[in-house]
Amino acid sequence: MPRPSRPSVRHFHTEVGSLLFHAVVVTVSAGVAWSLPSLARQFLSFWSRVEHERVVSLTVEVAIAVLLIMLFNFLWRSVQDRRHADLADAAGLVSFFPAHDPAAERRIRELKERDGLGRTVLAIGVTGRGSVVGDKAELHALLDTCLEAKLLLLNPFSEEAARRAQSLSHPDISPDRFREELKETIAFIKRLRATGKVIRLKLYSDRPHIRMIILGDYLWLQHYHTGLDVRSMPEYVFQYNVNHHGLYTLFYQYFTKRWENQDIPEYDVQTDELVYRSRSGTELRREPLGLDERRDPMALGVAGVGAVAQAERADPWR
């Protein structure tokens, strides 16, 4: 007999939980209704004894006033929370992780593996090492089960890579470190491509703005902040909205525009070359990247600076 799938089991648990909740509500309501006459008699008997006691009467009135204030404050906050929830739902925001403690990181990884099963993975980052390399990386297992992957990573030889490393003010962070991490990511991509996986990699040269992963109808987003590690930044989860007024559509279009930008070359993992193509996919030219060479990103020359400036003009998010 085949075992039920995880979504079926999850749906069964949800239905059972809903039925139990309704049963508890009905039971409590019946108990309250059944005990009302007895409670009313006890209250009237108590009041007949203390109605002439000023201290007791004042205490009861103050207690009732405090309870009413707490009740109305709770109702007001509930209305406000509901309004905020409706606004978040309209924007497509379904989850928010303010801090990455071990439990949150495990939950995030499980959600991404569930939402990305059998889908196309779209991702933007810097080196990809924290997302791809390592058994605990969020995309490590996901790339084994996805249909296709498109990765946009930062060119470690660009001026913006040097500026990003300098802004972090950490002795272990440098453009050379970015290059080594990118090499590890590429090595992992090569192993997956050898098994038949379709994984494409492009390298951009302008400033990194966001770290984003798109998995089907879900989008995971963090933003790069000067001087701060992206892992310390909050993570937002957006869901596709059929009304097209959520932020999911905006960020998806942003990724598509970046991926189709002719100024962003595709990296050939076999030849270590950057391949520039036209919109129709025709190859225009190739340039060696040279990951095994040591180069100064600040000494790219006039041509390198012009290429970065051209990419910045093509990017409306600057």
PDB file of C-alpha atoms in Angstrom:
ATOM      1  CA  MET A   1       0.000   0.000   0.000  1.00  0.00           C
ATOM      2  CA  PRO A   2       1.558   3.348  -0.994  1.00  0.00           C
ATOM      3  CA  ARG A   3       2.398   5.779   1.769  1.00  0.00           C
ATOM      4  CA  PRO A   4       0.540   9.112   1.736  1.00  0.00           C
ATOM      5  CA  SER A   5       2.533  12.052   0.448  1.00  0.00           C
ATOM      6  CA  ARG A   6       3.703  14.776   2.821  1.00  0.00           C
ATOM      7  CA  PRO A   7       1.217  17.374   1.465  1.00  0.00           C
ATOM      8  CA  SER A   8      -1.645  14.874   1.989  1.00  0.00           C
ATOM      9  CA  VAL A   9      -0.532  14.176   5.561  1.00  0.00           C
ATOM     10  CA  ARG A  10      -0.170  17.922   6.218  1.00  0.00           C
ATOM     11  CA  HIS A  11      -3.683  18.533   4.811  1.00  0.00           C
ATOM     12  CA  PHE A  12      -5.062  15.721   6.999  1.00  0.00           C
ATOM     13  CA  HIS A  13      -3.463  17.212  10.124  1.00  0.00           C
ATOM     14  CA  THR A  14      -4.872  20.646   9.231  1.00  0.00           C
ATOM     15  CA  GLU A  15      -8.385  19.248   8.832  1.00  0.00           C
ATOM     16  CA  VAL A  16      -8.184  17.291  12.095  1.00  0.00           C
ATOM     17  CA  GLY A  17      -6.882  20.364  13.934  1.00  0.00           C
ATOM     18  CA  SER A  18      -9.725  22.474  12.547  1.00  0.00           C
ATOM     19  CA  LEU A  19     -12.334  19.907  13.647  1.00  0.00           C
ATOM     20  CA  LEU A  20     -10.842  19.687  17.142  1.00  0.00           C
ATOM     21  CA  PHE A  21     -10.810  23.481  17.469  1.00  0.00           C
ATOM     22  CA  HIS A  22     -14.498  23.717  16.509  1.00  0.00           C
ATOM     23  CA  ALA A  23     -15.357  20.895  18.928  1.00  0.00           C
ATOM     24  CA  VAL A  24     -13.596  22.720  21.786  1.00  0.00           C
ATOM     25  CA  VAL A  25     -15.394  25.987  20.952  1.00  0.00           C
ATOM     26  CA  VAL A  26     -18.799  24.254  20.894  1.00  0.00           C
ATOM     27  CA  THR A  27     -18.041  22.463  24.197  1.00  0.00           C
ATOM     28  CA  VAL A  28     -16.938  25.654  25.950  1.00  0.00           C
ATOM     29  CA  SER A  29     -19.961  27.564  24.605  1.00  0.00           C
ATOM     30  CA  ALA A  30     -22.330  24.855  25.825  1.00  0.00           C
ATOM     31  CA  GLY A  31     -20.653  24.837  29.258  1.00  0.00           C
ATOM     32  CA  VAL A  32     -20.932  28.617  29.590  1.00  0.00           C
ATOM     33  CA  ALA A  33     -24.604  28.595  28.534  1.00  0.00           C
ATOM     34  CA  TRP A  34     -25.380  25.740  30.942  1.00  0.00           C
ATOM     35  CA  SER A  35     -23.720  27.511  33.903  1.00  0.00           C
ATOM     36  CA  LEU A  36     -25.183  31.004  33.305  1.00  0.00           C
ATOM     37  CA  PRO A  37     -28.250  30.574  35.592  1.00  0.00           C
ATOM     38  CA  SER A  38     -26.077  29.289  38.441  1.00  0.00           C
ATOM     39  CA  LEU A  39     -23.516  32.074  37.955  1.00  0.00           C
ATOM     40  CA  ALA A  40     -26.282  34.694  37.910  1.00  0.00           C
ATOM     41  CA  ARG A  41     -27.751  33.412  41.202  1.00  0.00           C
ATOM     42  CA  GLN A  42     -24.324  33.376  42.853  1.00  0.00           C
ATOM     43  CA  PHE A  43     -23.557  36.911  41.653  1.00  0.00           C
ATOM     44  CA  LEU A  44     -26.902  38.275  42.921  1.00  0.00           C
ATOM     45  CA  SER A  45     -26.354  36.570  46.281  1.00  0.00           C
ATOM     46  CA  PHE A  46     -22.843  38.023  46.521  1.00  0.00           C
ATOM     47  CA  TRP A  47     -24.022  41.511  45.555  1.00  0.00           C
ATOM     48  CA  SER A  48     -26.828  41.518  48.115  1.00  0.00           C
ATOM     49  CA  ARG A  49     -24.206  40.985  50.825  1.00  0.00           C
ATOM     50  CA  VAL A  50     -21.637  43.572  49.670  1.00  0.00           C
ATOM     51  CA  GLU A  51     -23.778  46.308  48.043  1.00  0.00           C
ATOM     52  CA  HIS A  52     -23.604  48.412  51.220  1.00  0.00           C
ATOM     53  CA  GLU A  53     -19.861  47.831  51.711  1.00  0.00           C
ATOM     54  CA  ARG A  54     -18.198  50.883  50.115  1.00  0.00           C
ATOM     55  CA  VAL A  55     -14.676  49.414  49.974  1.00  0.00           C
ATOM     56  CA  VAL A  56     -15.813  46.169  48.405  1.00  0.00           C
ATOM     57  CA  SER A  57     -18.074  47.991  45.953  1.00  0.00           C
ATOM     58  CA  LEU A  58     -15.279  50.349  44.938  1.00  0.00           C
ATOM     59  CA  THR A  59     -12.889  47.427  44.498  1.00  0.00           C
ATOM     60  CA  VAL A  60     -15.351  45.581  42.269  1.00  0.00           C
ATOM     61  CA  GLU A  61     -16.005  48.698  40.168  1.00  0.00           C
ATOM     62  CA  VAL A  62     -12.280  49.351  39.702  1.00  0.00           C
ATOM     63  CA  ALA A  63     -11.667  45.714  38.789  1.00  0.00           C
ATOM     64  CA  ILE A  64     -14.490  45.782  36.221  1.00  0.00           C
ATOM     65  CA  ALA A  65     -13.167  49.080  34.791  1.00  0.00           C
ATOM     66  CA  VAL A  66      -9.666  47.611  34.427  1.00  0.00           C
ATOM     67  CA  LEU A  67     -11.031  44.482  32.739  1.00  0.00           C
ATOM     68  CA  LEU A  68     -13.085  46.603  30.311  1.00  0.00           C
ATOM     69  CA  ILE A  69     -10.041  48.763  29.480  1.00  0.00           C
ATOM     70  CA  MET A  70      -7.953  45.645  28.824  1.00  0.00           C
ATOM     71  CA  LEU A  71     -10.737  44.143  26.696  1.00  0.00           C
ATOM     72  CA  PHE A  72     -11.188  47.253  24.551  1.00  0.00           C
ATOM     73  CA  ASN A  73      -7.413  47.631  24.141  1.00  0.00           C
ATOM     74  CA  PHE A  74      -7.214  44.008  23.038  1.00  0.00           C
ATOM     75  CA  LEU A  75     -10.041  44.488  20.558  1.00  0.00           C
ATOM     76  CA  TRP A  76      -8.434  47.680  19.192  1.00  0.00           C
ATOM     77  CA  ARG A  77      -5.054  46.007  18.765  1.00  0.00           C
ATOM     78  CA  SER A  78      -6.753  43.043  17.116  1.00  0.00           C
ATOM     79  CA  VAL A  79      -8.398  45.375  14.593  1.00  0.00           C
ATOM     80  CA  GLN A  80      -5.058  47.119  13.943  1.00  0.00           C
ATOM     81  CA  ASP A  81      -3.215  43.799  13.610  1.00  0.00           C
ATOM     82  CA  ARG A  82      -5.873  42.582  11.213  1.00  0.00           C
ATOM     83  CA  ARG A  83      -5.485  45.728   9.140  1.00  0.00           C
ATOM     84  CA  HIS A  84      -1.706  45.292   9.018  1.00  0.00           C
ATOM     85  CA  ALA A  85      -2.149  41.631   8.103  1.00  0.00           C
ATOM     86  CA  ASP A  86      -4.442  42.612   5.229  1.00  0.00           C
ATOM     87  CA  LEU A  87      -1.869  45.134   4.003  1.00  0.00           C
ATOM     88  CA  ALA A  88       0.906  42.524   4.162  1.00  0.00           C
ATOM     89  CA  ASP A  89      -1.302  40.013   2.360  1.00  0.00           C
ATOM     90  CA  ALA A  90      -2.068  42.539  -0.393  1.00  0.00           C
ATOM     91  CA  ALA A  91       1.685  43.140  -0.803  1.00  0.00           C
ATOM     92  CA  GLY A  92       2.294  39.393  -0.974  1.00  0.00           C
ATOM     93  CA  LEU A  93       4.313  39.269   2.270  1.00  0.00           C
ATOM     94  CA  VAL A  94       3.680  35.893   3.909  1.00  0.00           C
ATOM     95  CA  SER A  95       6.641  35.474   6.293  1.00  0.00           C
ATOM     96  CA  PHE A  96       9.328  37.524   8.012  1.00  0.00           C
ATOM     97  CA  PHE A  97      12.430  36.258   9.780  1.00  0.00           C
ATOM     98  CA  PRO A  98      14.085  39.074  11.794  1.00  0.00           C
ATOM     99  CA  ALA A  99      16.985  36.979  13.114  1.00  0.00           C
ATOM    100  CA  HIS A 100      18.670  33.786  11.990  1.00  0.00           C
ATOM    101  CA  ASP A 101      18.914  31.695  15.095  1.00  0.00           C
ATOM    102  CA  PRO A 102      19.519  27.953  14.518  1.00  0.00           C
ATOM    103  CA  ALA A 103      15.792  27.144  14.703  1.00  0.00           C
ATOM    104  CA  ALA A 104      14.918  29.875  12.180  1.00  0.00           C
ATOM    105  CA  GLU A 105      17.697  28.794   9.802  1.00  0.00           C
ATOM    106  CA  ARG A 106      16.479  25.201   9.924  1.00  0.00           C
ATOM    107  CA  ARG A 107      12.887  26.308   9.294  1.00  0.00           C
ATOM    108  CA  ILE A 108      13.955  28.521   6.381  1.00  0.00           C
ATOM    109  CA  ARG A 109      15.929  25.682   4.802  1.00  0.00           C
ATOM    110  CA  GLU A 110      12.988  23.264   5.147  1.00  0.00           C
ATOM    111  CA  LEU A 111      10.566  25.761   3.585  1.00  0.00           C
ATOM    112  CA  LYS A 112      12.874  26.407   0.635  1.00  0.00           C
ATOM    113  CA  GLU A 113      13.370  22.696   0.007  1.00  0.00           C
ATOM    114  CA  ARG A 114       9.594  22.175   0.084  1.00  0.00           C
ATOM    115  CA  ASP A 115       8.721  25.159  -2.129  1.00  0.00           C
ATOM    116  CA  GLY A 116      11.497  24.490  -4.672  1.00  0.00           C
ATOM    117  CA  LEU A 117      10.899  20.796  -5.300  1.00  0.00           C
ATOM    118  CA  GLY A 118      10.686  20.215  -9.056  1.00  0.00           C
ATOM    119  CA  ARG A 119      10.780  23.935  -9.906  1.00  0.00           C
ATOM    120  CA  THR A 120      13.111  26.402 -11.590  1.00  0.00           C
ATOM    121  CA  VAL A 121      15.445  28.145  -9.146  1.00  0.00           C
ATOM    122  CA  LEU A 122      16.286  31.801  -9.779  1.00  0.00           C
ATOM    123  CA  ALA A 123      18.855  33.424  -7.487  1.00  0.00           C
ATOM    124  CA  ILE A 124      20.885  36.627  -7.097  1.00  0.00           C
ATOM    125  CA  GLY A 125      23.804  36.896  -4.680  1.00  0.00           C
ATOM    126  CA  VAL A 126      27.492  37.731  -4.333  1.00  0.00           C
ATOM    127  CA  THR A 127      29.547  34.515  -4.369  1.00  0.00           C
ATOM    128  CA  GLY A 128      26.853  31.885  -3.797  1.00  0.00           C
ATOM    129  CA  ARG A 129      28.975  30.052  -1.267  1.00  0.00           C
ATOM    130  CA  GLY A 130      26.598  30.592   1.646  1.00  0.00           C
ATOM    131  CA  SER A 131      23.633  29.493  -0.478  1.00  0.00           C
ATOM    132  CA  VAL A 132      25.121  26.639  -2.510  1.00  0.00           C
ATOM    133  CA  VAL A 133      28.297  25.148  -1.029  1.00  0.00           C
ATOM    134  CA  GLY A 134      28.051  22.992   2.084  1.00  0.00           C
ATOM    135  CA  ASP A 135      25.515  20.436   3.243  1.00  0.00           C
ATOM    136  CA  LYS A 136      23.679  23.057   5.339  1.00  0.00           C
ATOM    137  CA  ALA A 137      23.515  25.652   2.541  1.00  0.00           C
ATOM    138  CA  GLU A 138      19.924  26.509   1.673  1.00  0.00           C
ATOM    139  CA  LEU A 139      20.259  25.680  -2.053  1.00  0.00           C
ATOM    140  CA  HIS A 140      22.622  22.711  -1.722  1.00  0.00           C
ATOM    141  CA  ALA A 141      19.939  20.023  -1.629  1.00  0.00           C
ATOM    142  CA  LEU A 142      17.485  22.114  -3.621  1.00  0.00           C
ATOM    143  CA  LEU A 143      19.681  22.162  -6.739  1.00  0.00           C
ATOM    144  CA  ASP A 144      19.538  18.354  -6.758  1.00  0.00           C
ATOM    145  CA  THR A 145      15.728  18.363  -7.036  1.00  0.00           C
ATOM    146  CA  CYS A 146      15.062  21.458  -9.172  1.00  0.00           C
ATOM    147  CA  LEU A 147      14.344  21.369 -12.903  1.00  0.00           C
ATOM    148  CA  GLU A 148      16.672  24.238 -13.806  1.00  0.00           C
ATOM    149  CA  ALA A 149      18.688  26.936 -12.057  1.00  0.00           C
ATOM    150  CA  LYS A 150      19.711  30.450 -13.102  1.00  0.00           C
ATOM    151  CA  LEU A 151      22.265  32.144 -10.854  1.00  0.00           C
ATOM    152  CA  LEU A 152      23.378  35.786 -10.917  1.00  0.00           C
ATOM    153  CA  LEU A 153      26.572  36.342  -8.925  1.00  0.00           C
ATOM    154  CA  LEU A 154      29.049  39.187  -8.504  1.00  0.00           C
ATOM    155  CA  ASN A 155      32.166  39.305 -10.682  1.00  0.00           C
ATOM    156  CA  PRO A 156      34.991  39.095  -8.096  1.00  0.00           C
ATOM    157  CA  PHE A 157      37.286  41.182 -10.348  1.00  0.00           C
ATOM    158  CA  SER A 158      34.887  44.138 -10.549  1.00  0.00           C
ATOM    159  CA  GLU A 159      35.359  47.412  -8.703  1.00  0.00           C
ATOM    160  CA  GLU A 160      32.131  46.860  -6.807  1.00  0.00           C
ATOM    161  CA  ALA A 161      33.477  43.563  -5.423  1.00  0.00           C
ATOM    162  CA  ALA A 162      36.443  45.461  -3.979  1.00  0.00           C
ATOM    163  CA  ARG A 163      34.140  48.113  -2.538  1.00  0.00           C
ATOM    164  CA  ARG A 164      31.846  45.516  -1.025  1.00  0.00           C
ATOM    165  CA  ALA A 165      34.782  43.727   0.617  1.00  0.00           C
ATOM    166  CA  GLN A 166      36.187  47.014   1.902  1.00  0.00           C
ATOM    167  CA  SER A 167      32.849  48.091   3.358  1.00  0.00           C
ATOM    168  CA  LEU A 168      32.621  44.947   5.521  1.00  0.00           C
ATOM    169  CA  SER A 169      35.834  45.962   7.359  1.00  0.00           C
ATOM    170  CA  HIS A 170      36.735  42.365   8.174  1.00  0.00           C
ATOM    171  CA  PRO A 171      40.324  41.074   7.853  1.00  0.00           C
ATOM    172  CA  ASP A 172      39.164  37.815   6.260  1.00  0.00           C
ATOM    173  CA  ILE A 173      36.960  39.482   3.635  1.00  0.00           C
ATOM    174  CA  SER A 174      38.686  40.577   0.419  1.00  0.00           C
ATOM    175  CA  PRO A 175      38.237  40.318  -3.371  1.00  0.00           C
ATOM    176  CA  ASP A 176      40.575  37.321  -3.254  1.00  0.00           C
ATOM    177  CA  ARG A 177      38.217  35.702  -0.750  1.00  0.00           C
ATOM    178  CA  PHE A 178      35.296  36.431  -3.090  1.00  0.00           C
ATOM    179  CA  ARG A 179      37.228  34.773  -5.919  1.00  0.00           C
ATOM    180  CA  GLU A 180      37.949  31.654  -3.875  1.00  0.00           C
ATOM    181  CA  GLU A 181      34.315  31.361  -2.775  1.00  0.00           C
ATOM    182  CA  LEU A 182      33.128  31.748  -6.371  1.00  0.00           C
ATOM    183  CA  LYS A 183      35.534  28.979  -7.404  1.00  0.00           C
ATOM    184  CA  GLU A 184      33.947  26.690  -4.787  1.00  0.00           C
ATOM    185  CA  THR A 185      30.487  27.540  -6.112  1.00  0.00           C
ATOM    186  CA  ILE A 186      31.563  26.850  -9.692  1.00  0.00           C
ATOM    187  CA  ALA A 187      33.114  23.519  -8.662  1.00  0.00           C
ATOM    188  CA  PHE A 188      29.789  22.486  -7.140  1.00  0.00           C
ATOM    189  CA  ILE A 189      27.944  23.622 -10.284  1.00  0.00           C
ATOM    190  CA  LYS A 190      30.291  21.514 -12.410  1.00  0.00           C
ATOM    191  CA  ARG A 191      29.498  18.424 -10.327  1.00  0.00           C
ATOM    192  CA  LEU A 192      25.771  18.989 -10.809  1.00  0.00           C
ATOM    193  CA  ARG A 193      26.102  19.677 -14.538  1.00  0.00           C
ATOM    194  CA  ALA A 194      27.987  16.397 -14.868  1.00  0.00           C
ATOM    195  CA  THR A 195      24.826  14.637 -13.644  1.00  0.00           C
ATOM    196  CA  GLY A 196      22.698  16.357 -16.309  1.00  0.00           C
ATOM    197  CA  LYS A 197      21.417  19.324 -14.309  1.00  0.00           C
ATOM    198  CA  VAL A 198      20.728  22.519 -16.271  1.00  0.00           C
ATOM    199  CA  ILE A 199      22.451  25.273 -14.292  1.00  0.00           C
ATOM    200  CA  ARG A 200      23.423  28.604 -15.828  1.00  0.00           C
ATOM    201  CA  LEU A 201      25.603  31.253 -14.219  1.00  0.00           C
ATOM    202  CA  LYS A 202      25.973  34.948 -15.049  1.00  0.00           C
ATOM    203  CA  LEU A 203      28.354  37.447 -13.428  1.00  0.00           C
ATOM    204  CA  TYR A 204      27.337  41.076 -12.940  1.00  0.00           C
ATOM    205  CA  SER A 205      29.796  43.892 -12.199  1.00  0.00           C
ATOM    206  CA  ASP A 206      27.672  46.594 -10.557  1.00  0.00           C
ATOM    207  CA  ARG A 207      26.843  47.048  -6.871  1.00  0.00           C
ATOM    208  CA  PRO A 208      24.947  44.174  -5.198  1.00  0.00           C
ATOM    209  CA  HIS A 209      21.585  45.400  -3.907  1.00  0.00           C
ATOM    210  CA  ILE A 210      19.602  42.318  -2.900  1.00  0.00           C
ATOM    211  CA  ARG A 211      20.074  38.666  -2.158  1.00  0.00           C
ATOM    212  CA  MET A 212      17.061  36.945  -3.688  1.00  0.00           C
ATOM    213  CA  ILE A 213      15.896  33.391  -4.324  1.00  0.00           C
ATOM    214  CA  ILE A 214      12.766  32.668  -6.369  1.00  0.00           C
ATOM    215  CA  LEU A 215      11.185  29.239  -5.954  1.00  0.00           C
ATOM    216  CA  GLY A 216       8.016  28.877  -7.973  1.00  0.00           C
ATOM    217  CA  ASP A 217       5.343  31.061  -6.364  1.00  0.00           C
ATOM    218  CA  TYR A 218       7.588  32.083  -3.450  1.00  0.00           C
ATOM    219  CA  LEU A 219      10.356  34.665  -3.288  1.00  0.00           C
ATOM    220  CA  TRP A 220      12.955  34.983  -0.502  1.00  0.00           C
ATOM    221  CA  LEU A 221      14.595  38.393  -0.137  1.00  0.00           C
ATOM    222  CA  GLN A 222      17.373  40.049   1.867  1.00  0.00           C
ATOM    223  CA  HIS A 223      19.112  43.340   1.159  1.00  0.00           C
ATOM    224  CA  TYR A 224      22.803  44.146   1.218  1.00  0.00           C
ATOM    225  CA  HIS A 225      23.719  46.947   3.608  1.00  0.00           C
ATOM    226  CA  THR A 226      27.057  48.744   3.624  1.00  0.00           C
ATOM    227  CA  GLY A 227      29.262  47.401   6.411  1.00  0.00           C
ATOM    228  CA  LEU A 228      26.897  44.555   7.402  1.00  0.00           C
ATOM    229  CA  ASP A 229      26.954  40.862   6.619  1.00  0.00           C
ATOM    230  CA  VAL A 230      23.842  39.884   4.681  1.00  0.00           C
ATOM    231  CA  ARG A 231      23.308  36.966   7.063  1.00  0.00           C
ATOM    232  CA  SER A 232      22.531  39.479   9.822  1.00  0.00           C
ATOM    233  CA  MET A 233      19.812  41.156   7.757  1.00  0.00           C
ATOM    234  CA  PRO A 234      16.106  40.230   8.010  1.00  0.00           C
ATOM    235  CA  GLU A 235      14.641  37.867   5.435  1.00  0.00           C
ATOM    236  CA  TYR A 236      11.271  38.442   3.778  1.00  0.00           C
ATOM    237  CA  VAL A 237       9.099  35.901   1.981  1.00  0.00           C
ATOM    238  CA  PHE A 238       6.701  37.041  -0.749  1.00  0.00           C
ATOM    239  CA  GLN A 239       4.107  34.926  -2.526  1.00  0.00           C
ATOM    240  CA  TYR A 240       2.718  35.330  -6.020  1.00  0.00           C
ATOM    241  CA  ASN A 241      -0.585  37.193  -6.046  1.00  0.00           C
ATOM    242  CA  VAL A 242      -3.097  36.437  -8.804  1.00  0.00           C
ATOM    243  CA  ASN A 243      -4.160  40.104  -8.757  1.00  0.00           C
ATOM    244  CA  HIS A 244      -0.631  41.147  -9.791  1.00  0.00           C
ATOM    245  CA  HIS A 245      -0.455  43.912  -7.181  1.00  0.00           C
ATOM    246  CA  GLY A 246       2.006  42.197  -4.835  1.00  0.00           C
ATOM    247  CA  LEU A 247       5.750  42.783  -4.646  1.00  0.00           C
ATOM    248  CA  TYR A 248       6.482  39.292  -5.971  1.00  0.00           C
ATOM    249  CA  THR A 249       5.765  40.422  -9.537  1.00  0.00           C
ATOM    250  CA  LEU A 250       8.007  43.476  -9.124  1.00  0.00           C
ATOM    251  CA  PHE A 251      11.017  41.491  -7.938  1.00  0.00           C
ATOM    252  CA  TYR A 252      10.428  38.736 -10.519  1.00  0.00           C
ATOM    253  CA  GLN A 253      10.495  41.347 -13.276  1.00  0.00           C
ATOM    254  CA  TYR A 254      13.656  42.784 -11.750  1.00  0.00           C
ATOM    255  CA  PHE A 255      15.380  39.394 -11.975  1.00  0.00           C
ATOM    256  CA  THR A 256      14.163  38.875 -15.543  1.00  0.00           C
ATOM    257  CA  LYS A 257      15.453  42.289 -16.594  1.00  0.00           C
ATOM    258  CA  ARG A 258      18.831  41.620 -15.018  1.00  0.00           C
ATOM    259  CA  TRP A 259      19.111  38.171 -16.576  1.00  0.00           C
ATOM    260  CA  GLU A 260      18.294  39.452 -20.046  1.00  0.00           C
ATOM    261  CA  ASN A 261      20.666  42.427 -19.764  1.00  0.00           C
ATOM    262  CA  GLN A 262      23.192  42.104 -22.592  1.00  0.00           C
ATOM    263  CA  ASP A 263      25.877  43.808 -20.499  1.00  0.00           C
ATOM    264  CA  ILE A 264      25.861  40.900 -18.013  1.00  0.00           C
ATOM    265  CA  PRO A 265      27.832  37.986 -19.520  1.00  0.00           C
ATOM    266  CA  GLU A 266      27.250  34.286 -18.940  1.00  0.00           C
ATOM    267  CA  TYR A 267      30.073  32.301 -17.421  1.00  0.00           C
ATOM    268  CA  ASP A 268      31.263  29.243 -19.327  1.00  0.00           C
ATOM    269  CA  VAL A 269      32.253  26.796 -16.591  1.00  0.00           C
ATOM    270  CA  GLN A 270      34.230  24.663 -19.064  1.00  0.00           C
ATOM    271  CA  THR A 271      36.482  27.371 -20.533  1.00  0.00           C
ATOM    272  CA  ASP A 272      36.511  29.950 -17.688  1.00  0.00           C
ATOM    273  CA  GLU A 273      35.271  32.615 -20.106  1.00  0.00           C
ATOM    274  CA  LEU A 274      32.612  35.300 -20.014  1.00  0.00           C
ATOM    275  CA  VAL A 275      30.253  34.931 -22.970  1.00  0.00           C
ATOM    276  CA  TYR A 276      28.383  38.008 -24.207  1.00  0.00           C
ATOM    277  CA  ARG A 277      25.212  37.296 -26.178  1.00  0.00           C
ATOM    278  CA  SER A 278      22.569  39.291 -28.002  1.00  0.00           C
ATOM    279  CA  ARG A 279      18.890  39.260 -27.016  1.00  0.00           C
ATOM    280  CA  SER A 280      18.293  36.505 -29.542  1.00  0.00           C
ATOM    281  CA  GLY A 281      20.983  34.357 -27.900  1.00  0.00           C
ATOM    282  CA  THR A 282      23.606  34.795 -30.589  1.00  0.00           C
ATOM    283  CA  GLU A 283      27.143  34.780 -29.217  1.00  0.00           C
ATOM    284  CA  LEU A 284      28.865  38.143 -29.692  1.00  0.00           C
ATOM    285  CA  ARG A 285      32.253  37.696 -28.024  1.00  0.00           C
ATOM    286  CA  ARG A 286      34.168  35.940 -25.266  1.00  0.00           C
ATOM    287  CA  GLU A 287      36.506  37.280 -22.603  1.00  0.00           C
ATOM    288  CA  PRO A 288      38.690  35.222 -20.243  1.00  0.00           C
ATOM    289  CA  LEU A 289      37.789  35.632 -16.583  1.00  0.00           C
ATOM    290  CA  GLY A 290      40.898  34.033 -15.091  1.00  0.00           C
ATOM    291  CA  LEU A 291      39.753  32.846 -11.679  1.00  0.00           C
ATOM    292  CA  ASP A 292      43.180  31.298 -11.097  1.00  0.00           C
ATOM    293  CA  GLU A 293      44.923  34.619 -11.705  1.00  0.00           C
ATOM    294  CA  ARG A 294      45.479  37.400  -9.189  1.00  0.00           C
ATOM    295  CA  ARG A 295      44.285  40.775 -10.383  1.00  0.00           C
ATOM    296  CA  ASP A 296      43.705  44.123  -8.737  1.00  0.00           C
ATOM    297  CA  PRO A 297      40.021  45.085  -9.170  1.00  0.00           C
ATOM    298  CA  MET A 298      40.960  48.750  -8.773  1.00  0.00           C
ATOM    299  CA  ALA A 299      43.291  48.523 -11.776  1.00  0.00           C
ATOM    300  CA  LEU A 300      40.788  47.500 -14.428  1.00  0.00           C
ATOM    301  CA  GLY A 301      41.585  50.519 -16.561  1.00  0.00           C
ATOM    302  CA  VAL A 302      39.319  52.826 -18.498  1.00  0.00           C
ATOM    303  CA  ALA A 303      37.620  49.966 -20.341  1.00  0.00           C
ATOM    304  CA  GLY A 304      36.636  48.234 -17.107  1.00  0.00           C
ATOM    305  CA  VAL A 305      35.263  51.413 -15.562  1.00  0.00           C
ATOM    306  CA  GLY A 306      33.290  52.135 -18.730  1.00  0.00           C
ATOM    307  CA  ALA A 307      31.750  48.655 -18.640  1.00  0.00           C
ATOM    308  CA  VAL A 308      30.675  49.136 -15.021  1.00  0.00           C
ATOM    309  CA  ALA A 309      29.216  52.559 -15.797  1.00  0.00           C
ATOM    310  CA  GLN A 310      27.299  51.133 -18.751  1.00  0.00           C
ATOM    311  CA  ALA A 311      25.866  48.359 -16.582  1.00  0.00           C
ATOM    312  CA  GLU A 312      24.853  50.916 -13.964  1.00  0.00           C
ATOM    313  CA  ARG A 313      23.003  52.984 -16.539  1.00  0.00           C
ATOM    314  CA  ALA A 314      21.158  49.881 -17.686  1.00  0.00           C
ATOM    315  CA  ASP A 315      20.136  49.082 -14.103  1.00  0.00           C
ATOM    316  CA  PRO A 316      17.191  51.257 -12.952  1.00  0.00           C
ATOM    317  CA  TRP A 317      17.748  50.184  -9.333  1.00  0.00           C
ATOM    318  CA  ARG A 318      20.896  52.335  -8.966  1.00  0.00           C
TER     319      ARG A 318
END
